[in-house]
Tab-separated table of N, CA and C and ligand atoms in Angstrom:
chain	number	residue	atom	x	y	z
J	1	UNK	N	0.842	-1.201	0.000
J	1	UNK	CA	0.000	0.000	0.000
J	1	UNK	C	0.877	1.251	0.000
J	2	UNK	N	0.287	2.185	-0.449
J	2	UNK	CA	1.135	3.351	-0.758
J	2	UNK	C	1.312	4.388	0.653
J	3	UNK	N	1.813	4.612	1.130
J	3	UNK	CA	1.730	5.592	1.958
J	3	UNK	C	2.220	7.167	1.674
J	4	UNK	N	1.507	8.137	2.371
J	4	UNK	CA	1.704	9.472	2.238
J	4	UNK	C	2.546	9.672	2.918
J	5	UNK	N	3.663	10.385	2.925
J	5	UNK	CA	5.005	10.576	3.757
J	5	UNK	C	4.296	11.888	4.060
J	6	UNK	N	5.406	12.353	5.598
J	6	UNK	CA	5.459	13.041	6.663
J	6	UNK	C	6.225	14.460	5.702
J	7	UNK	N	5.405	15.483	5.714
J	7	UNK	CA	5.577	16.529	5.071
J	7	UNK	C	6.816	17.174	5.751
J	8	UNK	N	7.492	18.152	5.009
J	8	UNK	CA	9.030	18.593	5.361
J	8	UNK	C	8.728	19.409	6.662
J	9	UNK	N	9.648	19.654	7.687
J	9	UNK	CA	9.555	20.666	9.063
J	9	UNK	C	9.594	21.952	8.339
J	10	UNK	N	8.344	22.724	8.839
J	10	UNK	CA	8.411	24.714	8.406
J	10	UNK	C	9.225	24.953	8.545
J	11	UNK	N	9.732	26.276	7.568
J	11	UNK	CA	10.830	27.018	8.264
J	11	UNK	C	10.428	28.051	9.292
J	12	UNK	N	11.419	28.751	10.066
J	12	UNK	CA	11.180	29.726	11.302
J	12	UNK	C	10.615	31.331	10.260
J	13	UNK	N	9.784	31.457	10.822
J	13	UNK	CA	9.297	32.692	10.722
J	13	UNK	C	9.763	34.025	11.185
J	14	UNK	N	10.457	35.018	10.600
J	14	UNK	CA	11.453	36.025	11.071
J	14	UNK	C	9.827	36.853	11.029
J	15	UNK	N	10.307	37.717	13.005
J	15	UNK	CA	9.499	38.657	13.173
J	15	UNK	C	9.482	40.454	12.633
J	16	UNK	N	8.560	39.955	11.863
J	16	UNK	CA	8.064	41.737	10.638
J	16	UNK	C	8.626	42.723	11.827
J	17	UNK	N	9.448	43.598	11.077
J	17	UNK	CA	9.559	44.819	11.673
J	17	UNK	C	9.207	45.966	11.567
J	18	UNK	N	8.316	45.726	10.559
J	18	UNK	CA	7.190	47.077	9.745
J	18	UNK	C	5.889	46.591	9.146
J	19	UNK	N	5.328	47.804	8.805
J	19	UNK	CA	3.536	46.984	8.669
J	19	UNK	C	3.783	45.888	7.797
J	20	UNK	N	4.818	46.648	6.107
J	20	UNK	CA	4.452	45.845	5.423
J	20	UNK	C	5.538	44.324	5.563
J	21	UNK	N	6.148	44.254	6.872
J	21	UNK	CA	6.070	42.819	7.240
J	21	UNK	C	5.198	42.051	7.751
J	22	UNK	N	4.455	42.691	8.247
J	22	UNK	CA	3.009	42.212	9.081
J	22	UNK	C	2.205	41.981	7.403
J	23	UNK	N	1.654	42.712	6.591
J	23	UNK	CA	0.797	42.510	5.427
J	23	UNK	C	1.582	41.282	4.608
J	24	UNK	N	2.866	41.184	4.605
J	24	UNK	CA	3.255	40.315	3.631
J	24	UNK	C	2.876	38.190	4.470
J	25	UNK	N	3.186	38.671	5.934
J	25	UNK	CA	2.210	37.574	6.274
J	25	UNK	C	1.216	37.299	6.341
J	26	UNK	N	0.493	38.167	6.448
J	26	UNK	CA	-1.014	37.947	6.317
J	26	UNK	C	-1.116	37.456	5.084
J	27	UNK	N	-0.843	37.968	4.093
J	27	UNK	CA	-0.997	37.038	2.569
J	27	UNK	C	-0.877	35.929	2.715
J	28	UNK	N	0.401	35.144	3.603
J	28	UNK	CA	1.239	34.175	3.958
J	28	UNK	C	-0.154	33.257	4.159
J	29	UNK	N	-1.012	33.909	5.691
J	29	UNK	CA	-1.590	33.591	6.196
J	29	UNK	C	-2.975	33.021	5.164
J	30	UNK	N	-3.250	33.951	4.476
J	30	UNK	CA	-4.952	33.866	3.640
J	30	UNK	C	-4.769	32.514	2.877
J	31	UNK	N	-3.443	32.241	2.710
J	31	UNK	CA	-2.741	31.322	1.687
J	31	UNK	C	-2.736	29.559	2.248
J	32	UNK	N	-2.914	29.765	3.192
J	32	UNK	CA	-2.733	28.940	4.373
J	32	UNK	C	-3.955	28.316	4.693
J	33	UNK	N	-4.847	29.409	5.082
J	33	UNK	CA	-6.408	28.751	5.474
J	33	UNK	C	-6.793	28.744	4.363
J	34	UNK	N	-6.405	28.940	3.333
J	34	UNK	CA	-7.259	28.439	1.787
J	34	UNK	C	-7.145	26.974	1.468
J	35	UNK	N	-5.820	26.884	1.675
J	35	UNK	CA	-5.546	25.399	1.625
J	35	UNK	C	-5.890	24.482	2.456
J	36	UNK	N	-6.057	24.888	3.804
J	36	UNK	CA	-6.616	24.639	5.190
J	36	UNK	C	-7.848	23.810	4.678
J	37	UNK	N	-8.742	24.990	4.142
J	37	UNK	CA	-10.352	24.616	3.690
J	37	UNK	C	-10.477	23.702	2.744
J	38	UNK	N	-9.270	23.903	1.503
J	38	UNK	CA	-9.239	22.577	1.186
J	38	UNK	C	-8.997	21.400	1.512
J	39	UNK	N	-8.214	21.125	1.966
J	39	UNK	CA	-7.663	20.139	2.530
J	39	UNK	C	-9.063	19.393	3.432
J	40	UNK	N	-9.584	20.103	4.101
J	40	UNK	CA	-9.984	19.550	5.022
J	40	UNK	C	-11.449	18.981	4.301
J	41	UNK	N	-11.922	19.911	3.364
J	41	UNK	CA	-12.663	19.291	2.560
J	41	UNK	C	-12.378	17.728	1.530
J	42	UNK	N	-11.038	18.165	1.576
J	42	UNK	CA	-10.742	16.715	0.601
J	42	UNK	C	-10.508	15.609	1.878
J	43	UNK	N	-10.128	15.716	3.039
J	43	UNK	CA	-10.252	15.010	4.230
J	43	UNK	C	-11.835	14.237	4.423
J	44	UNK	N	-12.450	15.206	4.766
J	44	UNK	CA	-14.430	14.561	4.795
J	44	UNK	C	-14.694	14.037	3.724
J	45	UNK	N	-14.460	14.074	1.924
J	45	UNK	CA	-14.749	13.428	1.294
J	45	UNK	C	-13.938	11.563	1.390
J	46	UNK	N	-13.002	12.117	1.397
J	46	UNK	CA	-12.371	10.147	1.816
J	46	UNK	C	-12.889	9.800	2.760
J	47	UNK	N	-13.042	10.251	3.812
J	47	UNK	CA	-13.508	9.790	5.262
J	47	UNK	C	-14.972	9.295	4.777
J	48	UNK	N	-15.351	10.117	3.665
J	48	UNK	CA	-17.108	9.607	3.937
J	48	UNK	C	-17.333	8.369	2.775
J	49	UNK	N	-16.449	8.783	1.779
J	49	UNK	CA	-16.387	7.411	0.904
J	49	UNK	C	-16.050	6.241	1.475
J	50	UNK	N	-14.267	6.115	2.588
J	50	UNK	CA	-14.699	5.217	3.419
J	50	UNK	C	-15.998	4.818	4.018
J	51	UNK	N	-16.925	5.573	4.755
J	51	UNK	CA	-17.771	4.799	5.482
J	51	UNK	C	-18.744	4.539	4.592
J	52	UNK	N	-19.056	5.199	3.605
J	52	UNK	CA	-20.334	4.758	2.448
J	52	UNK	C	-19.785	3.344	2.099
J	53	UNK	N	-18.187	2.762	1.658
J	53	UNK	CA	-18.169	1.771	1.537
J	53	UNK	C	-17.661	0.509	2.555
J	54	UNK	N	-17.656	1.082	3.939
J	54	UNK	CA	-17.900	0.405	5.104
J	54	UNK	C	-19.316	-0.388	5.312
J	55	UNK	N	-20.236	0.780	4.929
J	55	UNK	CA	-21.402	0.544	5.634
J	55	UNK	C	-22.013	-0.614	5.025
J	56	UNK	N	-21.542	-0.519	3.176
J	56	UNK	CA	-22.434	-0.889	1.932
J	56	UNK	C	-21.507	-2.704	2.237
J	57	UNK	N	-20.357	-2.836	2.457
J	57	UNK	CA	-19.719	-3.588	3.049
J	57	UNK	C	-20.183	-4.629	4.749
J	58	UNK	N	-21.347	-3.896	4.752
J	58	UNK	CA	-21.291	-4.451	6.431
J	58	UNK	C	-20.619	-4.054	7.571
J	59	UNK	N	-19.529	-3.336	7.697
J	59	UNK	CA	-18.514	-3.310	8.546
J	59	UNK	C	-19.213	-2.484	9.524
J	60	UNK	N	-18.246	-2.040	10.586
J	60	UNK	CA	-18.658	-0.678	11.849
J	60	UNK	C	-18.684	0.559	10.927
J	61	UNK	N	-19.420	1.211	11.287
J	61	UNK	CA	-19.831	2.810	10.948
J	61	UNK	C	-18.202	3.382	11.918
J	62	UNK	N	-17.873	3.035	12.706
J	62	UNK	CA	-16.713	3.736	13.479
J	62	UNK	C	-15.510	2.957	13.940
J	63	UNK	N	-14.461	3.297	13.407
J	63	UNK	CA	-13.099	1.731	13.665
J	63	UNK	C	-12.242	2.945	15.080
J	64	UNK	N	-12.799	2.822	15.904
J	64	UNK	CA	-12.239	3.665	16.763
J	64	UNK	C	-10.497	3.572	17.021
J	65	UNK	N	-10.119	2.213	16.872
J	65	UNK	CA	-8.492	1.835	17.138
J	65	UNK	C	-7.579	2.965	15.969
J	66	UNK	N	-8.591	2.944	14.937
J	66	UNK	CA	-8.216	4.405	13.442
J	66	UNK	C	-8.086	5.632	13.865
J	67	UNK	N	-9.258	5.968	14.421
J	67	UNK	CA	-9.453	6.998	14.947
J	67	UNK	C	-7.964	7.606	16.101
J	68	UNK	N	-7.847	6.965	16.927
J	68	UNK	CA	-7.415	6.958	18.509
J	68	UNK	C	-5.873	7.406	17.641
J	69	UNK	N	-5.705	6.478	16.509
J	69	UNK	CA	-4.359	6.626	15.644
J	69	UNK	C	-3.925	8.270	15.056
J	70	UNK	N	-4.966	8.408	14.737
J	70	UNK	CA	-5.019	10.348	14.329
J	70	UNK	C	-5.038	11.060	15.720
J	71	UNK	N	-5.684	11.000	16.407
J	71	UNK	CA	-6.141	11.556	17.199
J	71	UNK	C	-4.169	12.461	18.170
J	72	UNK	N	-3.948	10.981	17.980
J	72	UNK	CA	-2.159	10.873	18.469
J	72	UNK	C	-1.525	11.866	17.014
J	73	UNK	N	-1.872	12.110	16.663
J	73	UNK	CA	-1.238	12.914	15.075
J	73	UNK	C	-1.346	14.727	15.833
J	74	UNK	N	-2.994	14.534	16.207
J	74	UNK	CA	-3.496	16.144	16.216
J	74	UNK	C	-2.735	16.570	17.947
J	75	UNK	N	-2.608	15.608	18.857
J	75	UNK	CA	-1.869	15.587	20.058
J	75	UNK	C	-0.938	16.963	19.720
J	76	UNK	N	0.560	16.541	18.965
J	76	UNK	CA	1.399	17.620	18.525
J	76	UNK	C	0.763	18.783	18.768
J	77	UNK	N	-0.390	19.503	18.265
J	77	UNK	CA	-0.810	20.677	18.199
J	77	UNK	C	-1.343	21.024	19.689
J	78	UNK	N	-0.497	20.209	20.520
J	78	UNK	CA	-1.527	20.923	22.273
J	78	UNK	C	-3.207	19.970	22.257
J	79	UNK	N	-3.788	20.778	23.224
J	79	UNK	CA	-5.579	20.296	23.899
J	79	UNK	C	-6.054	20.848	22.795
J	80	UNK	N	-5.884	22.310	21.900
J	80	UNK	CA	-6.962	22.715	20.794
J	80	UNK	C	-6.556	21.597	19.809
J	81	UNK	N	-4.973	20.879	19.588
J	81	UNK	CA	-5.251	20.090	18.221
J	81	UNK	C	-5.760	18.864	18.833
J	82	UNK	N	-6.293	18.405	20.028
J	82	UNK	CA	-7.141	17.263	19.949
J	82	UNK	C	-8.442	17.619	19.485
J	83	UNK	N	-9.014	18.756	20.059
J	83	UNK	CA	-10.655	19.061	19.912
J	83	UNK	C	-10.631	19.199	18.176
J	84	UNK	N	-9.591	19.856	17.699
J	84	UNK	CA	-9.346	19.783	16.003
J	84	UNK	C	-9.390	18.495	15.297
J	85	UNK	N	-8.699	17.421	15.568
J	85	UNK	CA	-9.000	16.206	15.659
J	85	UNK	C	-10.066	15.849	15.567
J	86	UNK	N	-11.119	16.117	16.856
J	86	UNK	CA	-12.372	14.932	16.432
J	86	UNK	C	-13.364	16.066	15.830
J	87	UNK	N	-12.947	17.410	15.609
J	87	UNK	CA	-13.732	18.016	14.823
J	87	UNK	C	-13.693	17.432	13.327
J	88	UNK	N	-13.069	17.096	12.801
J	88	UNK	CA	-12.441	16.638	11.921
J	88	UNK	C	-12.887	15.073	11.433
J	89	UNK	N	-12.526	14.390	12.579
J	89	UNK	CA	-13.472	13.528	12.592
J	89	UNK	C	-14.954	13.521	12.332
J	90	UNK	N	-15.458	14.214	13.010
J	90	UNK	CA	-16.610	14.234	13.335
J	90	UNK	C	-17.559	14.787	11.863
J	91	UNK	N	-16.692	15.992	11.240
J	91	UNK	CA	-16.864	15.887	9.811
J	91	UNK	C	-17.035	14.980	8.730
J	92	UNK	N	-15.810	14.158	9.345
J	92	UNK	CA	-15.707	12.844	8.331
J	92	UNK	C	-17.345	11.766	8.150
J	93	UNK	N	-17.903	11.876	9.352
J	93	UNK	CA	-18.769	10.671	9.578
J	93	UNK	C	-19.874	11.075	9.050
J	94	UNK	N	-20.030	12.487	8.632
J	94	UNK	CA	-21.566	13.196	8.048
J	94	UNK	C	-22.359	12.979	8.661
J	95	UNK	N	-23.236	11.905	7.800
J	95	UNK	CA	-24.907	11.827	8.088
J	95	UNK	C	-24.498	10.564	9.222
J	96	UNK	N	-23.388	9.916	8.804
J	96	UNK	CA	-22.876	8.476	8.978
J	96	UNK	C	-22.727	8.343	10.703
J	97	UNK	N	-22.517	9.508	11.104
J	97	UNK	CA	-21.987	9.689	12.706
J	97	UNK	C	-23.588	10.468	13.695
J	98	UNK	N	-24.490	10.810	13.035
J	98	UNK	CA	-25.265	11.069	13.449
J	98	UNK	C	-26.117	9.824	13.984
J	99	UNK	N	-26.795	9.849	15.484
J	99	UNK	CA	-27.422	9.147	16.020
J	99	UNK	C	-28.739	9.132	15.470
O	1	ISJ	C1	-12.236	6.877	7.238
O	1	ISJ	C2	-12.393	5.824	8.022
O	1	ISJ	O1	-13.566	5.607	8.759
O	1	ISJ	C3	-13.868	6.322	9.941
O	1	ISJ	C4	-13.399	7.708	9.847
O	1	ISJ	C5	-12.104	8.032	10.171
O	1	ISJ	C6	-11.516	9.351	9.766
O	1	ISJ	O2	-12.238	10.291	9.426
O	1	ISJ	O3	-10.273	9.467	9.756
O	1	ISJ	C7	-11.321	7.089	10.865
O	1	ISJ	C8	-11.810	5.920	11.294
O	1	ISJ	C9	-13.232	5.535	11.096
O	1	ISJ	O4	-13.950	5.746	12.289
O	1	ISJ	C10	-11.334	4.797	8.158
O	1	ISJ	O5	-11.575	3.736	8.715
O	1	ISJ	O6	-10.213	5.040	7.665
């Protein structure tokens, strides 16, 4: 199986010493949560094709041992990247995670 490798470490961010160092990150920034939104959209679509072909399959609607595996991913980011985590999750499952 193919795996997605572990993306390169950021570089350090030198602190702006004038506005238009502050504006040239913010671009940085808009650039960032654009991809953000994508990403995370292309995240809920696999997640939900998985479970459409979980479900159509028979299997659990939720493989929690999967889950618990990311969950240890979003850890790195502190207590907000866990709640990011099962937000994320929780995206993934759509209609699929609703009681
Ligand atoms: C996508 C899957 O199905 C569910 C959704 C997951 C996710 O969004 O990452 C992880 C585990 C499962 O609960 C999977 O098993 O990989």
């Amino acid at each position: 199986m193919r795996h997605v490798s572990e993306p390169a470490p950021l570089p350090e961010i030198p602190v702006p010493s004038d506005q238009d160092g502050i504006d040239l990150l913010r671009v940085e920034i808009d650039a960032a949560d654009a991809e953000i939104v994508r990403l995370i959209q292309r995240r809920t679509a696999l997640s939900q094709a998985i479970g459409q072909a979980r479900k159509s399959l028979g299997g659990p609607r939720i493989v929690y041992s999967r889950e618990m595996a990311i969950l240890d991913r979003f850890r790195a980011l502190g207590p907000a990247g866990t709640d990011l985590g099962m937000l994320l999750l929780a995206m993934g499952r759509g209609k699929l995670g609703r009681k």
